[in-house]
Amino acid sequence: HGLARDPEPQEPVVLDLPLPISGSRTEFTEVLVEDLSKHPFANLPVIINLSVTDAAMQDGVAAPLHVVLPGRRFFDPLAAALIELRRDLLWTTANGPRSAQILKAVTHAPEGLFRKEAAFLRTRVLLRRLDAEAATLTPAARDEIAEQLWQIALLVEEGDLASALEQLRRAQDRLDE
């Protein structure tokens, strides 16, 4: 998937299905909704293994399902690059030095790339931290940096609330015209 190193072991994702307290299976009305868009394997091929255990400790297993784990798509090239760096870091902490190097290249000449100065400044602060800790990156620090990359990518992709409101006003003005 474009990554040279093997991924670090990940905890399996366990989702508890909502079931009716009593009654038959035909009365099942609940819907399972989980957001896995921040998972390191989002938008990558995965194998889903479904198994169930009832109150009598009887197990049932379905055939493995090969799918692409749904995830959020980022259409802004900068936001997509930040998310890819995030995925690289979450893939393995050994990708820290390479991610810092790529982030340096991205922020070297920011003119025309960063539309918001806040996103650029947050990225530079994050770069300094990643550069300082890249060789000895702990899983906890990696997770904090990954969360910050996610937030910066959202800021780049969607902007902040004020810019969204301004875009809405401009669209309303165009509709009025």
CSV table of C-alpha atoms in Angstrom, one decimal:
chain,number,residue,atom,x,y,z
A,1,HIS,CA,0.0,0.0,0.0
A,2,GLY,CA,2.9,2.3,-0.7
A,3,LEU,CA,4.6,1.7,2.7
A,4,ALA,CA,8.0,0.0,2.8
A,5,ARG,CA,7.9,-1.1,6.4
A,6,ASP,CA,5.5,-3.7,7.9
A,7,PRO,CA,2.8,-2.2,10.0
A,8,GLU,CA,2.9,-2.4,13.8
A,9,PRO,CA,0.4,-4.8,15.3
A,10,GLN,CA,-3.0,-3.2,15.7
A,11,GLU,CA,-5.6,-4.1,18.2
A,12,PRO,CA,-8.5,-5.8,16.4
A,13,VAL,CA,-11.5,-3.5,16.0
A,14,VAL,CA,-14.4,-5.0,18.1
A,15,LEU,CA,-17.8,-3.6,17.6
A,16,ASP,CA,-20.7,-4.7,19.8
A,17,LEU,CA,-23.8,-5.2,17.8
A,18,PRO,CA,-27.0,-3.7,19.3
A,19,LEU,CA,-29.4,-6.6,19.9
A,20,PRO,CA,-33.0,-6.6,21.2
A,21,ILE,CA,-33.3,-7.4,24.9
A,22,SER,CA,-36.0,-9.9,24.3
A,23,GLY,CA,-38.2,-11.1,21.5
A,24,SER,CA,-37.5,-12.6,18.1
A,25,ARG,CA,-34.9,-11.7,15.6
A,26,THR,CA,-37.6,-10.2,13.4
A,27,GLU,CA,-38.0,-7.4,15.9
A,28,PHE,CA,-34.4,-6.2,15.4
A,29,THR,CA,-34.6,-2.5,14.6
A,30,GLU,CA,-31.2,-1.2,15.8
A,31,VAL,CA,-28.5,0.1,13.4
A,32,LEU,CA,-24.8,-0.2,14.1
A,33,VAL,CA,-23.1,3.1,13.4
A,34,GLU,CA,-19.3,3.4,14.0
A,35,ASP,CA,-16.9,6.0,12.7
A,36,LEU,CA,-13.7,4.2,11.7
A,37,SER,CA,-12.4,7.1,9.5
A,38,LYS,CA,-9.5,7.8,11.8
A,39,HIS,CA,-8.3,4.2,11.9
A,40,PRO,CA,-4.9,3.7,10.3
A,41,PHE,CA,-6.4,1.1,7.9
A,42,ALA,CA,-9.2,3.5,6.7
A,43,ASN,CA,-9.4,3.4,2.8
A,44,LEU,CA,-7.3,0.2,2.8
A,45,PRO,CA,-8.3,-3.4,2.1
A,46,VAL,CA,-9.2,-5.3,5.3
A,47,ILE,CA,-10.7,-8.6,6.2
A,48,ILE,CA,-13.8,-8.5,8.3
A,49,ASN,CA,-14.4,-11.6,10.5
A,50,LEU,CA,-17.9,-11.7,12.0
A,51,SER,CA,-18.5,-13.9,15.0
A,52,VAL,CA,-21.1,-14.0,17.7
A,53,THR,CA,-21.5,-15.6,21.1
A,54,ASP,CA,-24.9,-16.0,22.7
A,55,ALA,CA,-25.8,-16.2,26.4
A,56,ALA,CA,-25.5,-20.0,26.3
A,57,MET,CA,-21.8,-19.5,25.0
A,58,GLN,CA,-22.6,-20.9,21.6
A,59,ASP,CA,-20.5,-19.4,18.8
A,60,GLY,CA,-21.4,-18.6,15.3
A,61,VAL,CA,-18.9,-17.5,12.6
A,62,ALA,CA,-19.5,-16.0,9.1
A,63,ALA,CA,-17.1,-16.4,6.2
A,64,PRO,CA,-14.4,-13.6,6.1
A,65,LEU,CA,-15.4,-10.6,4.1
A,66,HIS,CA,-12.7,-8.8,2.0
A,67,VAL,CA,-13.6,-5.1,1.8
A,68,VAL,CA,-12.0,-1.6,1.7
A,69,LEU,CA,-12.5,-0.1,5.2
A,70,PRO,CA,-14.5,3.1,4.6
A,71,GLY,CA,-12.9,6.3,5.5
A,72,ARG,CA,-13.1,10.0,5.0
A,73,ARG,CA,-11.9,11.3,1.7
A,74,PHE,CA,-9.9,14.5,1.5
A,75,PHE,CA,-10.0,16.3,-1.8
A,76,ASP,CA,-7.7,19.2,-1.0
A,77,PRO,CA,-4.2,18.0,-2.1
A,78,LEU,CA,-2.6,19.5,1.0
A,79,ALA,CA,-5.1,17.9,3.4
A,80,ALA,CA,-4.7,14.6,1.6
A,81,ALA,CA,-0.9,14.8,2.0
A,82,LEU,CA,-1.3,15.5,5.7
A,83,ILE,CA,-3.6,12.5,6.1
A,84,GLU,CA,-1.2,10.3,4.3
A,85,LEU,CA,1.6,11.4,6.6
A,86,ARG,CA,-0.7,10.6,9.5
A,87,ARG,CA,-1.4,7.2,8.1
A,88,ASP,CA,2.4,6.6,7.7
A,89,LEU,CA,3.0,7.5,11.3
A,90,LEU,CA,0.2,5.3,12.6
A,91,TRP,CA,1.4,2.5,10.4
A,92,THR,CA,4.7,2.3,12.4
A,93,THR,CA,6.6,4.7,14.6
A,94,ALA,CA,9.7,3.9,12.5
A,95,ASN,CA,8.2,6.2,9.8
A,96,GLY,CA,8.8,9.2,12.1
A,97,PRO,CA,12.0,10.5,10.4
A,98,ARG,CA,10.6,10.0,6.9
A,99,SER,CA,7.4,11.8,7.8
A,100,ALA,CA,9.3,14.7,9.3
A,101,GLN,CA,11.4,14.9,6.2
A,102,ILE,CA,8.3,15.0,4.0
A,103,LEU,CA,6.6,17.6,6.2
A,104,LYS,CA,9.7,19.8,5.9
A,105,ALA,CA,9.4,19.6,2.1
A,106,VAL,CA,5.7,20.4,2.2
A,107,THR,CA,6.2,23.5,4.5
A,108,HIS,CA,9.4,24.7,2.8
A,109,ALA,CA,7.8,27.0,0.3
A,110,PRO,CA,4.2,27.5,1.6
A,111,GLU,CA,3.2,30.3,-0.7
A,112,GLY,CA,0.0,29.3,-2.5
A,113,LEU,CA,-0.1,26.0,-0.7
A,114,PHE,CA,-1.6,27.0,2.7
A,115,ARG,CA,-4.7,29.2,2.3
A,116,LYS,CA,-4.9,29.7,6.0
A,117,GLU,CA,-1.9,31.0,8.0
A,118,ALA,CA,-3.2,29.2,11.1
A,119,ALA,CA,-2.9,25.8,9.3
A,120,PHE,CA,0.7,26.7,8.3
A,121,LEU,CA,1.7,27.7,11.8
A,122,ARG,CA,0.2,24.7,13.4
A,123,THR,CA,1.9,22.5,10.8
A,124,ARG,CA,5.3,24.1,11.5
A,125,VAL,CA,4.9,23.7,15.3
A,126,LEU,CA,4.0,20.1,14.7
A,127,LEU,CA,7.0,19.6,12.4
A,128,ARG,CA,9.3,20.9,15.1
A,129,ARG,CA,7.9,18.5,17.6
A,130,LEU,CA,8.0,15.6,15.2
A,131,ASP,CA,11.6,16.4,14.1
A,132,ALA,CA,12.7,16.5,17.7
A,133,GLU,CA,11.0,13.2,18.6
A,134,ALA,CA,11.2,11.3,15.3
A,135,ALA,CA,14.0,9.0,16.2
A,136,THR,CA,12.6,8.0,19.6
A,137,LEU,CA,8.9,8.4,18.8
A,138,THR,CA,6.7,6.8,21.5
A,139,PRO,CA,3.2,5.4,20.6
A,140,ALA,CA,1.6,8.0,22.9
A,141,ALA,CA,3.5,10.9,21.2
A,142,ARG,CA,2.7,9.4,17.8
A,143,ASP,CA,-1.0,9.3,18.6
A,144,GLU,CA,-1.0,13.0,19.7
A,145,ILE,CA,0.8,14.0,16.5
A,146,ALA,CA,-1.6,11.9,14.4
A,147,GLU,CA,-4.5,13.6,16.1
A,148,GLN,CA,-3.0,17.1,15.4
A,149,LEU,CA,-2.4,16.1,11.7
A,150,TRP,CA,-6.1,15.1,11.5
A,151,GLN,CA,-7.2,18.5,12.9
A,152,ILE,CA,-4.9,20.4,10.6
A,153,ALA,CA,-6.1,18.5,7.6
A,154,LEU,CA,-9.7,19.2,8.6
A,155,LEU,CA,-8.9,22.9,8.9
A,156,VAL,CA,-7.3,22.9,5.5
A,157,GLU,CA,-10.1,20.9,3.9
A,158,GLU,CA,-13.1,22.6,5.5
A,159,GLY,CA,-11.7,25.8,6.9
A,160,ASP,CA,-13.0,27.2,10.1
A,161,LEU,CA,-16.6,28.1,11.0
A,162,ALA,CA,-16.1,31.8,10.0
A,163,SER,CA,-14.9,30.9,6.5
A,164,ALA,CA,-17.7,28.4,6.1
A,165,LEU,CA,-20.2,31.1,7.0
A,166,GLU,CA,-18.6,33.5,4.6
A,167,GLN,CA,-18.7,30.9,1.8
A,168,LEU,CA,-22.4,30.3,2.6
A,169,ARG,CA,-23.1,34.1,2.4
A,170,ARG,CA,-21.4,34.4,-0.9
A,171,ALA,CA,-23.3,31.4,-2.3
A,172,GLN,CA,-26.6,33.0,-1.0
A,173,ASP,CA,-25.6,36.3,-2.7
A,174,ARG,CA,-25.0,34.5,-6.0
A,175,LEU,CA,-28.4,32.8,-5.7
A,176,ASP,CA,-30.1,36.1,-5.0
A,177,GLU,CA,-28.5,37.6,-8.1
